[in-house]
N, CA and C atoms as an extended XYZ file, in Angstrom:
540
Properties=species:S:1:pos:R:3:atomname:S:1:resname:S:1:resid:I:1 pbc="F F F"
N         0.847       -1.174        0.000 N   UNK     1
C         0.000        0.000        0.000 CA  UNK     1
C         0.892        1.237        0.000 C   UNK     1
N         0.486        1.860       -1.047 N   UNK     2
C         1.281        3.324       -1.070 CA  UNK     2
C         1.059        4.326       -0.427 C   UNK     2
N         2.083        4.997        0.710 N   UNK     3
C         1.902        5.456        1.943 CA  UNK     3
C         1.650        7.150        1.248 C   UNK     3
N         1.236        7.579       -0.022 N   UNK     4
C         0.699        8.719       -0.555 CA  UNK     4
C        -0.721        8.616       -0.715 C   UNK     4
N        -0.753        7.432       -0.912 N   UNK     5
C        -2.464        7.034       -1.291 CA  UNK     5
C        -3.176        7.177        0.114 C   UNK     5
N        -2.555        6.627        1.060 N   UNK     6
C        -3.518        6.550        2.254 CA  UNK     6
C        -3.523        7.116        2.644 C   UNK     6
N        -2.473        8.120        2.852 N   UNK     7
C        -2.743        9.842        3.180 CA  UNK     7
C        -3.933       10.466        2.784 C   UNK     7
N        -4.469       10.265        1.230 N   UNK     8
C        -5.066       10.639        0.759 CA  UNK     8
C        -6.523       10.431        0.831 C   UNK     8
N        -6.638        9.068        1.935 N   UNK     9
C        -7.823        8.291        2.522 CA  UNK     9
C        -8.538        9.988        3.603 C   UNK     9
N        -9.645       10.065        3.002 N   UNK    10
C       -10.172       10.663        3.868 CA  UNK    10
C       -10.611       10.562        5.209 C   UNK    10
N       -10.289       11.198        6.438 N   UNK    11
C       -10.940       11.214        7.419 CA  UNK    11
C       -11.888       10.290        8.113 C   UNK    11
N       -13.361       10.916        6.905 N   UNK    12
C       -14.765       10.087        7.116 CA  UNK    12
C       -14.730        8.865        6.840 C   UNK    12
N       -13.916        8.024        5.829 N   UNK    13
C       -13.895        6.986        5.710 CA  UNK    13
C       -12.974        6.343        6.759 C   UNK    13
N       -11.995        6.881        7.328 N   UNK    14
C       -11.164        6.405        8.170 CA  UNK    14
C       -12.231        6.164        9.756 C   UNK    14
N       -13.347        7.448        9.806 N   UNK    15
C       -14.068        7.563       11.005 CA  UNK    15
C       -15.347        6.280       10.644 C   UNK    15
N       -15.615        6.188        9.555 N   UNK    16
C       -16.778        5.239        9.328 CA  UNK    16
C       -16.583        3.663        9.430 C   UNK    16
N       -15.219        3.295        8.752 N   UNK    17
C       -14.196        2.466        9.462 CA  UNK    17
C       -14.393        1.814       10.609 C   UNK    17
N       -14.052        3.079       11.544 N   UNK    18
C       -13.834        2.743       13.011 CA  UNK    18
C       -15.111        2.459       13.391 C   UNK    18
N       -15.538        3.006       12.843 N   UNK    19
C       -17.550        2.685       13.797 CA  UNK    19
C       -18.134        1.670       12.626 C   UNK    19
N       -17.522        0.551       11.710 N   UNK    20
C       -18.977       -0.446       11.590 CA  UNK    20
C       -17.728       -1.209       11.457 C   UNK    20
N       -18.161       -2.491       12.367 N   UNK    21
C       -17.180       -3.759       12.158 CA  UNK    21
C       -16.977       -4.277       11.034 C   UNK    21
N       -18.226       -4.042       10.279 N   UNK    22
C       -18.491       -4.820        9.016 CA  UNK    22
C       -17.328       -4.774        7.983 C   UNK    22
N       -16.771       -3.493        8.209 N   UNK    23
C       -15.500       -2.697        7.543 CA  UNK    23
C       -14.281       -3.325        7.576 C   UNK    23
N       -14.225       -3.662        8.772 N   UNK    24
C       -12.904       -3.880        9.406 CA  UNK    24
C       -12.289       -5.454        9.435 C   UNK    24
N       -11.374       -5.929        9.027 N   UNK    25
C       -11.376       -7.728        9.503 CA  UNK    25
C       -11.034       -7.440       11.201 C   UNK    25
N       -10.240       -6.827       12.068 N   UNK    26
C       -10.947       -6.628       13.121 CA  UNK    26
C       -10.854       -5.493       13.814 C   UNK    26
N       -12.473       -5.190       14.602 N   UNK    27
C       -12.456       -4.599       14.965 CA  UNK    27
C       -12.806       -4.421       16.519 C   UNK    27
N       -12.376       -3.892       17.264 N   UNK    28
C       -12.176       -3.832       18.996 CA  UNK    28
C       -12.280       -2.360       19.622 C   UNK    28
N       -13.162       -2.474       20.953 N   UNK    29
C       -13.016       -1.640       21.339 CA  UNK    29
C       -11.848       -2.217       22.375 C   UNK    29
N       -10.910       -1.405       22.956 N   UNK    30
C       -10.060       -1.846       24.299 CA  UNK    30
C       -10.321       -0.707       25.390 C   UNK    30
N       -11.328       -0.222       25.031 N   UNK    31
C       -11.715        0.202       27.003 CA  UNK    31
C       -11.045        1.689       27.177 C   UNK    31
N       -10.890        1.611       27.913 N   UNK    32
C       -10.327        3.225       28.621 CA  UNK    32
C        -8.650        2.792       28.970 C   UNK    32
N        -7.965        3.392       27.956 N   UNK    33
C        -6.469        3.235       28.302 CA  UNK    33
C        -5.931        3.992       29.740 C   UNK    33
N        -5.805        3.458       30.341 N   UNK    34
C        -5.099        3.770       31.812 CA  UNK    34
C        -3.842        3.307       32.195 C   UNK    34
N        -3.965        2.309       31.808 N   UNK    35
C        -2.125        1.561       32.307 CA  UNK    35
C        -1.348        2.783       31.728 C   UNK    35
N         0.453        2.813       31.585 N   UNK    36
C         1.433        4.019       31.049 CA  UNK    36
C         1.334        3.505       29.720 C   UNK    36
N         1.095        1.919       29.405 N   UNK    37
C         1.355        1.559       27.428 CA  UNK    37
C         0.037        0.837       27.867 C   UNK    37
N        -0.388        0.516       26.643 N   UNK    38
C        -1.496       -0.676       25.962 CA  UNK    38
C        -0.839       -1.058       25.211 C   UNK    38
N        -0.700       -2.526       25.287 N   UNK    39
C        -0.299       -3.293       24.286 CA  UNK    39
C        -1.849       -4.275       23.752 C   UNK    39
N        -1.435       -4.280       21.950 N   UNK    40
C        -1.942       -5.015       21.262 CA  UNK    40
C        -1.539       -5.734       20.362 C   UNK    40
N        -1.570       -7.084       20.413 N   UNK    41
C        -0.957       -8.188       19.040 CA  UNK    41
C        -2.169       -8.892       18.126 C   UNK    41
N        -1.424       -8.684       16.668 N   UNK    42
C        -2.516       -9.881       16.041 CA  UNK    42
C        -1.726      -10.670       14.952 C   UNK    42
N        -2.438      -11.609       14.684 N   UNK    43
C        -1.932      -12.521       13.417 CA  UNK    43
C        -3.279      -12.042       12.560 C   UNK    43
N        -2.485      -11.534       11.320 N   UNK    44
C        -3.231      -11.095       10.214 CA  UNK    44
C        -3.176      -12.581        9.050 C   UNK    44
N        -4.489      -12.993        8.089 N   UNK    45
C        -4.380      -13.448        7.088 CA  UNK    45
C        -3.459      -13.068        5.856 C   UNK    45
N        -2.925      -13.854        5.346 N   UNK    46
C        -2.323      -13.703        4.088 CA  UNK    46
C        -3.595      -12.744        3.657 C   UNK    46
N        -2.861      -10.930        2.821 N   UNK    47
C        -3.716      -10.798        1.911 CA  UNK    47
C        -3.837       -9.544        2.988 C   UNK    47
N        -4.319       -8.189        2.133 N   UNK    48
C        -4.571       -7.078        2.279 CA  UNK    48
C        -5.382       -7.250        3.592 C   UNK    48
N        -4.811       -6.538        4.674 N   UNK    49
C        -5.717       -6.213        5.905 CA  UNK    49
C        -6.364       -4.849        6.670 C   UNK    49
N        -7.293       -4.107        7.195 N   UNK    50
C        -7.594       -3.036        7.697 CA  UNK    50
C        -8.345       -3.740        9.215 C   UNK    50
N        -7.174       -3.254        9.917 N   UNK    51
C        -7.679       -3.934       11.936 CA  UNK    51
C        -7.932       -1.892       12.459 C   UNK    51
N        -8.610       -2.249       13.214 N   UNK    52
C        -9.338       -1.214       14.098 CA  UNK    52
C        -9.416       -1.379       15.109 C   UNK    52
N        -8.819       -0.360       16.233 N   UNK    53
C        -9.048       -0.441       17.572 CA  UNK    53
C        -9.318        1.122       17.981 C   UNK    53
N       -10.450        0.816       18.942 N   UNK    54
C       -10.990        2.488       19.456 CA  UNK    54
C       -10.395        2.391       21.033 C   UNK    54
N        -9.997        3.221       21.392 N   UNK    55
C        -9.880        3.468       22.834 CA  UNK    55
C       -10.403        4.827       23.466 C   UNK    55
N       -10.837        4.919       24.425 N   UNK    56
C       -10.637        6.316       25.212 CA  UNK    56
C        -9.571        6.869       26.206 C   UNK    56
N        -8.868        7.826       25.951 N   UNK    57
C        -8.368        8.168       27.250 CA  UNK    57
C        -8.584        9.159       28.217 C   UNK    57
N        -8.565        8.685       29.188 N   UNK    58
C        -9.652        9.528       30.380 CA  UNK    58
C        -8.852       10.904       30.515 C   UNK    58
N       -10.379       11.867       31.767 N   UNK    59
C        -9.709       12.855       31.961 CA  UNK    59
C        -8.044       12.920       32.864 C   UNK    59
N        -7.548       13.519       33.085 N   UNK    60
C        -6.597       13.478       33.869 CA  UNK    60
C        -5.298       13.234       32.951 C   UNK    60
N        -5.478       12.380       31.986 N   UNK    61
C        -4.014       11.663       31.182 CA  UNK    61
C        -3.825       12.613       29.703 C   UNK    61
N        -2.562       12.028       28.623 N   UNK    62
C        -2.537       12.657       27.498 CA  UNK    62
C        -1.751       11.158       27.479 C   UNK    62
N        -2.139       11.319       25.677 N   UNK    63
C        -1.926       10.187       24.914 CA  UNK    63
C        -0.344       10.553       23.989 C   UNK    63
N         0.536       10.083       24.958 N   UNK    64
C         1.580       10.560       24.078 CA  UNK    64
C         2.347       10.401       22.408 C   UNK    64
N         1.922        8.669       22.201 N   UNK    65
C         2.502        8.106       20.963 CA  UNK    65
C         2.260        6.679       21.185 C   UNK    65
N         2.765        6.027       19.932 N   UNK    66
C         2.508        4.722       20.004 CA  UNK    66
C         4.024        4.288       18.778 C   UNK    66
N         3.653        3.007       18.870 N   UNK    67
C         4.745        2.268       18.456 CA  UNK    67
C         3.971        0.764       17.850 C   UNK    67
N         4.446        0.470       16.344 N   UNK    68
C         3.805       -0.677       15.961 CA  UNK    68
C         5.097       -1.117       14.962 C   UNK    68
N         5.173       -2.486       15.394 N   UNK    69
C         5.974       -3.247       14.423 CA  UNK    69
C         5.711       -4.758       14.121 C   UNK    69
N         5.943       -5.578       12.986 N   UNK    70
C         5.670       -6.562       12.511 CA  UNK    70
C         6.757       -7.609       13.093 C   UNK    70
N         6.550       -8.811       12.875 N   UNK    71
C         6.903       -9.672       13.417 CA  UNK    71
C         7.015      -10.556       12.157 C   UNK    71
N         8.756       -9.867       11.530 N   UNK    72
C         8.813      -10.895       10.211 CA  UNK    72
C         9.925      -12.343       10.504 C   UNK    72
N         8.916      -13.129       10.530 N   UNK    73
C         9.298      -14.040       10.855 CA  UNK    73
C         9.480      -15.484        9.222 C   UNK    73
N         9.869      -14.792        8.162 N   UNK    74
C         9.727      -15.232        6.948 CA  UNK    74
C        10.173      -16.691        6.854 C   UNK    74
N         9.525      -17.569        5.837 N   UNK    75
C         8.173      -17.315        5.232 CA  UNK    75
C         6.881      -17.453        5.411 C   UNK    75
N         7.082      -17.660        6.883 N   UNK    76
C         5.349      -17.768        8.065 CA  UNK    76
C         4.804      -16.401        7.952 C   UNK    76
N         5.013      -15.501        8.839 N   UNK    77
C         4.512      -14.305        8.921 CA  UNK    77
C         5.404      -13.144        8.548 C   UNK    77
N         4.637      -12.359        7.732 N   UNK    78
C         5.450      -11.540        6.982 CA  UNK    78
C         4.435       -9.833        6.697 C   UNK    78
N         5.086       -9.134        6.974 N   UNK    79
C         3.925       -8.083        6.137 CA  UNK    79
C         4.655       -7.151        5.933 C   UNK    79
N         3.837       -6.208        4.326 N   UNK    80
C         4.710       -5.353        3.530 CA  UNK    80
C         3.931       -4.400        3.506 C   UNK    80
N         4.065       -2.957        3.424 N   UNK    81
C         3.159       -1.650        3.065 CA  UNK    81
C         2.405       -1.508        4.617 C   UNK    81
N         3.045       -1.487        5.447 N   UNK    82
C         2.393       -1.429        6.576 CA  UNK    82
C         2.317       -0.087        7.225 C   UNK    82
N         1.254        0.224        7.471 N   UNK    83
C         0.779        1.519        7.943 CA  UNK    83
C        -0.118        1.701        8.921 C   UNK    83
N         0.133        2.736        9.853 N   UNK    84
C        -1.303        2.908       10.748 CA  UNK    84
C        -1.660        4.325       10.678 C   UNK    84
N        -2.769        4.583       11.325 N   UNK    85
C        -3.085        5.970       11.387 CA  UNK    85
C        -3.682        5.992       12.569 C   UNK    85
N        -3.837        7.406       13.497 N   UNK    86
C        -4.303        7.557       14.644 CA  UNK    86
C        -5.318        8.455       14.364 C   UNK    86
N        -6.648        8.966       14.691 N   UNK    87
C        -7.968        9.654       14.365 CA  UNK    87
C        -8.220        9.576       15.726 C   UNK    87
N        -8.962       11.016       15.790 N   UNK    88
C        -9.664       11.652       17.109 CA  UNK    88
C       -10.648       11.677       16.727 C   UNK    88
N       -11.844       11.548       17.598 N   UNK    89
C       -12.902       11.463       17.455 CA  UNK    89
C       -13.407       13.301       17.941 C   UNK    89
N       -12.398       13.935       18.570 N   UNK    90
C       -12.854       15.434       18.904 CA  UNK    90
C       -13.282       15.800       19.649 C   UNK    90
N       -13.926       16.971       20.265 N   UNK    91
C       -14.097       17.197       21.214 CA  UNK    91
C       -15.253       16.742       21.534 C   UNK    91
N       -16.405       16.231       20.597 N   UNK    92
C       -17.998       15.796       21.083 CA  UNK    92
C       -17.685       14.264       21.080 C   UNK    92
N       -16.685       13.688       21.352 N   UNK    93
C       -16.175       12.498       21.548 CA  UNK    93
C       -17.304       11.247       20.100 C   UNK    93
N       -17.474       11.691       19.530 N   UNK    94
C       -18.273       11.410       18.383 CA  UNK    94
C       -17.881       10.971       16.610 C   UNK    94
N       -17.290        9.731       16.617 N   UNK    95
C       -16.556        9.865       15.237 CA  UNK    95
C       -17.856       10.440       14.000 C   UNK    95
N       -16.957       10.876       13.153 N   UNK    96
C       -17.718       11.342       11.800 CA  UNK    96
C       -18.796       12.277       12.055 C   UNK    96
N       -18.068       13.011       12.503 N   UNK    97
C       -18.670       14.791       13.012 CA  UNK    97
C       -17.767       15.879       12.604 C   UNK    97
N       -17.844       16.787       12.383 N   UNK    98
C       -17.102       18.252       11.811 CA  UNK    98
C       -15.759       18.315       12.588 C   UNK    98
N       -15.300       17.838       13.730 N   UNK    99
C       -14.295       18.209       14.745 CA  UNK    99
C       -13.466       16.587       15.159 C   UNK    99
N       -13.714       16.216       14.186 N   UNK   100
C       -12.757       14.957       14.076 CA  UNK   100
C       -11.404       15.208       13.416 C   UNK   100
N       -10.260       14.351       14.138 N   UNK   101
C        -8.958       15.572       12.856 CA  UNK   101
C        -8.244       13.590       12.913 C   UNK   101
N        -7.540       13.698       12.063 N   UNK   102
C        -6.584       12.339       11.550 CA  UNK   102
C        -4.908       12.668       12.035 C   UNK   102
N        -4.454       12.586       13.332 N   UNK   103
C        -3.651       12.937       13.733 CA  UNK   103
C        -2.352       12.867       13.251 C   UNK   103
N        -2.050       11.322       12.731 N   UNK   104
C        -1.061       11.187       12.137 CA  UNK   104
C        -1.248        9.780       11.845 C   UNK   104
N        -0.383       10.043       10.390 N   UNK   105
C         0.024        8.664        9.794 CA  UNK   105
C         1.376        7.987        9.508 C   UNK   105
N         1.169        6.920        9.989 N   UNK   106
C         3.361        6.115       10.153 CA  UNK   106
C         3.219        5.053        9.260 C   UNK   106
N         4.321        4.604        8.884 N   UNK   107
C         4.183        3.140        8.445 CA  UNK   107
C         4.897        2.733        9.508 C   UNK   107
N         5.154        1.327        8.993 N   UNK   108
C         5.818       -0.137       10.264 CA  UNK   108
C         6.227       -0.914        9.323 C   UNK   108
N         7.065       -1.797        9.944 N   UNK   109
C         7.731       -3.109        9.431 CA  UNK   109
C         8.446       -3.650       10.502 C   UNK   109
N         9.245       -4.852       10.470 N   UNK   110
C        10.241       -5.602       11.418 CA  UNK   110
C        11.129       -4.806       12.021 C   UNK   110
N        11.488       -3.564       11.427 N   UNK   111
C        12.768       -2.386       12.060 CA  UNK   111
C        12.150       -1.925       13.136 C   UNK   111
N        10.948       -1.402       13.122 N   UNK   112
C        10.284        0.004       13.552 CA  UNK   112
C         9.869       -0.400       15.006 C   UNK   112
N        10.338       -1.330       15.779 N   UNK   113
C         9.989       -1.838       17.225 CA  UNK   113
C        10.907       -0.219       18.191 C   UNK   113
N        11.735        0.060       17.501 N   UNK   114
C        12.145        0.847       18.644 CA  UNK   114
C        11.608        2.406       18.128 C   UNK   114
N        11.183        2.290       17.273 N   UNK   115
C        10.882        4.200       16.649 CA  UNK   115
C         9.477        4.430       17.072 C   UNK   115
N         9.693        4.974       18.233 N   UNK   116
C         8.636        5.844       19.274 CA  UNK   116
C         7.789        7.093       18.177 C   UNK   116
N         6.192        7.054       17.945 N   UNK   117
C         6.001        7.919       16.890 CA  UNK   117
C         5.073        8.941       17.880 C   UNK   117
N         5.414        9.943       17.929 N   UNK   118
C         4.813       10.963       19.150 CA  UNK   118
C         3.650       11.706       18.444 C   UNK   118
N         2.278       11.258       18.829 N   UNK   119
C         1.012       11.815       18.257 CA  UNK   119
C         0.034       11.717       19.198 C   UNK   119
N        -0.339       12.871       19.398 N   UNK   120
C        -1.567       12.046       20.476 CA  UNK   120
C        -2.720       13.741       20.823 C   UNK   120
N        -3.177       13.292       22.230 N   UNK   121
C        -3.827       14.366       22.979 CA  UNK   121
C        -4.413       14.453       24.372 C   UNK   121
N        -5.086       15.352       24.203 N   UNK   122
C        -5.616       14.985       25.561 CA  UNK   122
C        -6.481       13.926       25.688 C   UNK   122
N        -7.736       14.014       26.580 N   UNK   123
C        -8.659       13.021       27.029 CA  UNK   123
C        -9.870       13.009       25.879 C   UNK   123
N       -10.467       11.605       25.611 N   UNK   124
C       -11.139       11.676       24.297 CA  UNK   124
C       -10.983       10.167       23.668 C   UNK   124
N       -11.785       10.199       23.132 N   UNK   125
C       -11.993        9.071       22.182 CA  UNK   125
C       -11.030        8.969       20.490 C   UNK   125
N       -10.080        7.865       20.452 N   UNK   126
C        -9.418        7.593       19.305 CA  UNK   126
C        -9.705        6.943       19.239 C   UNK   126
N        -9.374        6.380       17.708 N   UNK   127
C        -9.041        5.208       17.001 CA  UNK   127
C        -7.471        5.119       16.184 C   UNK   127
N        -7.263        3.350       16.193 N   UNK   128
C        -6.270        3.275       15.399 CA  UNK   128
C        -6.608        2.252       14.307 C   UNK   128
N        -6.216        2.692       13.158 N   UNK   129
C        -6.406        2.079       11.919 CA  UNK   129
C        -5.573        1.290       11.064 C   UNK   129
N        -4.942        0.451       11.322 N   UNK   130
C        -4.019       -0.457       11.085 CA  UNK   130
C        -4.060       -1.202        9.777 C   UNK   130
N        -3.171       -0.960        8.691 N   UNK   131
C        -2.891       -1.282        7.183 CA  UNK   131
C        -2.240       -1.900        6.939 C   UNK   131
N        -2.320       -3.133        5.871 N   UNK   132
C        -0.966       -3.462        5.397 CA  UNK   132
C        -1.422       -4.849        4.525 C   UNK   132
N        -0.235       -5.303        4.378 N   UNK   133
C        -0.782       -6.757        3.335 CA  UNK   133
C         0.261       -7.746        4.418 C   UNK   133
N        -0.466       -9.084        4.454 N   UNK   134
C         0.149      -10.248        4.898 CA  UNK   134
C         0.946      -10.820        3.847 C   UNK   134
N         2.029      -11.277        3.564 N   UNK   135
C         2.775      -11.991        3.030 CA  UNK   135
C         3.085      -13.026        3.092 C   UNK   135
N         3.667      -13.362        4.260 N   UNK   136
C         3.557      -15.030        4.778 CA  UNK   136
C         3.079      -15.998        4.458 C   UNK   136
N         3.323      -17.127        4.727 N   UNK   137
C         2.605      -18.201        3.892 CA  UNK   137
C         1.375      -18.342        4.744 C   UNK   137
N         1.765      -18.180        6.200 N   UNK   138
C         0.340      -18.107        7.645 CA  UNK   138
C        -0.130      -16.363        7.399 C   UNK   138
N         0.189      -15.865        6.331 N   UNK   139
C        -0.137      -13.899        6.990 CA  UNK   139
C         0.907      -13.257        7.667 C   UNK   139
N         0.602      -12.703        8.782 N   UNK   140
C         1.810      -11.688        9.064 CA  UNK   140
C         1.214      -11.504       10.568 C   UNK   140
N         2.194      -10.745       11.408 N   UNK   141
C         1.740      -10.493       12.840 CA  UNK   141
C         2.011       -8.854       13.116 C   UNK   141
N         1.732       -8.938       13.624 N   UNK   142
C         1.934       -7.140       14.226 CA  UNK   142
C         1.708       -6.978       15.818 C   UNK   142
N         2.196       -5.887       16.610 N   UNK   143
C         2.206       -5.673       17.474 CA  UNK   143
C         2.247       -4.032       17.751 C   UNK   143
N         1.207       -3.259       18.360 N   UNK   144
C         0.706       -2.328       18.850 CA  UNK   144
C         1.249       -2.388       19.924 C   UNK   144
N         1.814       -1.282       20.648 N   UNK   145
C         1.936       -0.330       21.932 CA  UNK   145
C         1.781        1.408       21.643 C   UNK   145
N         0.872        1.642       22.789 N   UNK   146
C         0.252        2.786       22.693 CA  UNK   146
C         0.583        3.286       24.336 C   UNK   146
N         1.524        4.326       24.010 N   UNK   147
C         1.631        5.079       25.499 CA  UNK   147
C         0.727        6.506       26.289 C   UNK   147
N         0.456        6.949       27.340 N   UNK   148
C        -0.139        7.822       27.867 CA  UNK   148
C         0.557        7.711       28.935 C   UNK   148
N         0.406        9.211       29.728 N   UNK   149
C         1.056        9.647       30.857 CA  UNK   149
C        -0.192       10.413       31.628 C   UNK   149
N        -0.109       10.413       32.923 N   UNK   150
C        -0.899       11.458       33.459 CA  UNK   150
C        -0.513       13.027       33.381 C   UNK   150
N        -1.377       13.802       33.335 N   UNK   151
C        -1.810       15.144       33.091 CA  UNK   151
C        -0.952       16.413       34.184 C   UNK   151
N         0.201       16.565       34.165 N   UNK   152
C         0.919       17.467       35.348 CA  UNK   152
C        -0.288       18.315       36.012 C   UNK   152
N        -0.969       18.906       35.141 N   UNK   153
C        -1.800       20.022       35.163 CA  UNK   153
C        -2.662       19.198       36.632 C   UNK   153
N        -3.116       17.702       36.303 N   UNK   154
C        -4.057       17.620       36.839 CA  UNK   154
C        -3.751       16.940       38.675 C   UNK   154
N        -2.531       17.261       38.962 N   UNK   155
C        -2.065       16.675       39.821 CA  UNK   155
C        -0.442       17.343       40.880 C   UNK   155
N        -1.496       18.499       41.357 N   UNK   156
C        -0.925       19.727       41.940 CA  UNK   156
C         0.333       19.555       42.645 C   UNK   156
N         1.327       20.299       42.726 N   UNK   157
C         2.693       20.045       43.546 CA  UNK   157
C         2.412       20.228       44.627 C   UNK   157
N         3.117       19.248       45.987 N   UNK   158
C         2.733       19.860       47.277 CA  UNK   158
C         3.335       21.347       47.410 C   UNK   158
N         4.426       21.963       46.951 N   UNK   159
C         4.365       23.431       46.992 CA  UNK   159
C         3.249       24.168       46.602 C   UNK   159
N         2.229       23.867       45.693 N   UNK   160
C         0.889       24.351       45.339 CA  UNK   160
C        -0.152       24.020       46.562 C   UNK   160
N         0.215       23.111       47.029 N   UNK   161
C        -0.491       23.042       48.408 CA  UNK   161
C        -0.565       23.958       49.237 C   UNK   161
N         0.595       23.811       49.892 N   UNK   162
C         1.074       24.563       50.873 CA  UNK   162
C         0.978       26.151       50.514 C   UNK   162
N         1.143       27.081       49.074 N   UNK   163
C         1.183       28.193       49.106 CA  UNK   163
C        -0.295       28.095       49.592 C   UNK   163
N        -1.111       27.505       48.701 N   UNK   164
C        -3.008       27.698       48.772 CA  UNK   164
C        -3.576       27.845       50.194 C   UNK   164
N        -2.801       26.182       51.336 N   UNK   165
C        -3.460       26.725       52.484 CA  UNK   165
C        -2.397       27.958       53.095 C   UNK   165
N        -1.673       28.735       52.583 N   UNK   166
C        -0.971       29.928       53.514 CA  UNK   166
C        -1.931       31.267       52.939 C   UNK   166
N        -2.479       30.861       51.952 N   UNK   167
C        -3.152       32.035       50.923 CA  UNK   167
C        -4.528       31.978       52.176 C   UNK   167
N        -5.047       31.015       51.938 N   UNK   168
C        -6.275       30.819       52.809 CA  UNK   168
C        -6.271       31.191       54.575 C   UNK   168
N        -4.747       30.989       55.021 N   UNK   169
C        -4.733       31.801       56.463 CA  UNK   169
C        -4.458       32.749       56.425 C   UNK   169
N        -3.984       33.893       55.226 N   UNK   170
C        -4.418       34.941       55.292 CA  UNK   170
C        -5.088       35.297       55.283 C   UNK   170
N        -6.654       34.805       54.113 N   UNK   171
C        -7.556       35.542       53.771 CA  UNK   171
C        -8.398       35.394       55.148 C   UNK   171
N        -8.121       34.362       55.850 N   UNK   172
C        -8.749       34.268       57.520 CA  UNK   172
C        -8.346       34.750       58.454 C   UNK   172
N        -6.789       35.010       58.557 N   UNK   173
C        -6.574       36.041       59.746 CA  UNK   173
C        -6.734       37.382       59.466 C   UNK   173
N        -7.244       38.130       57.816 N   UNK   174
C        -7.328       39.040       57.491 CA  UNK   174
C        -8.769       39.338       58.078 C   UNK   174
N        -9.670       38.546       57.899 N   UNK   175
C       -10.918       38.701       57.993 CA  UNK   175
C       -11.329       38.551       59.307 C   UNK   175
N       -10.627       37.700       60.317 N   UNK   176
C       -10.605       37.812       62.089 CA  UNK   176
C       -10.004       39.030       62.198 C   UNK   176
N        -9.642       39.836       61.781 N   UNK   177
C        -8.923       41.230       62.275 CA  UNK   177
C       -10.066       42.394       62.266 C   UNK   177
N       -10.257       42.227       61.042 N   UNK   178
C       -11.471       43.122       60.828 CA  UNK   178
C       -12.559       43.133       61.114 C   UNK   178
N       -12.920       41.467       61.386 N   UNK   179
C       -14.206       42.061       62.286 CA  UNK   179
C       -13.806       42.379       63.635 C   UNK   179
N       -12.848       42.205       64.489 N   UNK   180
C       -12.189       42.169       65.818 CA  UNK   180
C       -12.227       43.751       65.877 C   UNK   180
């Protein structure tokens, strides 16, 4: 698969995809990503494949990147033109709506286990759209990891503590004074 062409895959079809199984040889929801990675493996059929997985990630976290590589194990499992793409579903957490964006698109192969691809966001509903052709005489395998971190923002320093309750015994010994 030519990694110009699928660029060229629109959005809506990428979002319509994700929402009817019928589309997909497979398709999964995996829940609310919380662990720091999600990992996902599959054995694909010999022969052009499109796998789908939706996740959410909650408030509090950001979805930093993911990482997918094949498992060429020739002439069992093998796969060539391999590509994924990551899609937001947006802020009305709603695929195939006006505020859906296609975050980014990578390819993969047997190398690409260590090349960390940094795309992501905040809290929200994705999908990943997973491309490629099986080769193998069994198809081909692949392996998904998808990382997230929690939210700094959402998880105050105890120095943010401590100024807040010193802020707050002022605004109380200010206010015992004055009525005194």
């Amino acid at each position: 698969m030519n990694l110009r062409l699928l660029k060229k895959i629109p959005l809506a079809l990428v979002a319509a995809v994700a929402m009817t199984s019928a589309q997909a040889d497979v398709f999964e929801d995996l829940g609310v990503h919380t662990a720091p990675f999600l990992f996902k493996s599959e054995t694909v059929a010999t022969g052009a494949f499109a796998d789908i997985f939706v996740f959410t990630v909650p408030v509090g976290f950001n979805l930093l990147g993911s990482v997918v590589v094949s498992d060429d194990d020739a002439p069992d499992f093998s796969i060539t033109d391999g590509a994924y793409a990551l899609a937001s579903a947006g802020i009305d957490g709603v695929f195939n709506t006006s505020d859906d964006s296609l975050s980014a698109i990578f390819s993969f192969d047997a190398t690409t286990g260590s090349a960390f691809n940094a795309a992501g966001g905040g809290a929200g509903l994705y999908a990943y759209a997973i491309f490629g052709t099986g080769v193998g005489t069994e198809g081909g395998r692949y392996a998904l990891t998808s990382f997230i971190e929690a939210d700094s923002a959402t998880v105050p320093e105890p120095e943010t503590f401590a100024l807040a309750l010193l802020g707050l015994a002022g605004i109380g010994a200010f206010t015992r004074r004055r009525a005194s």
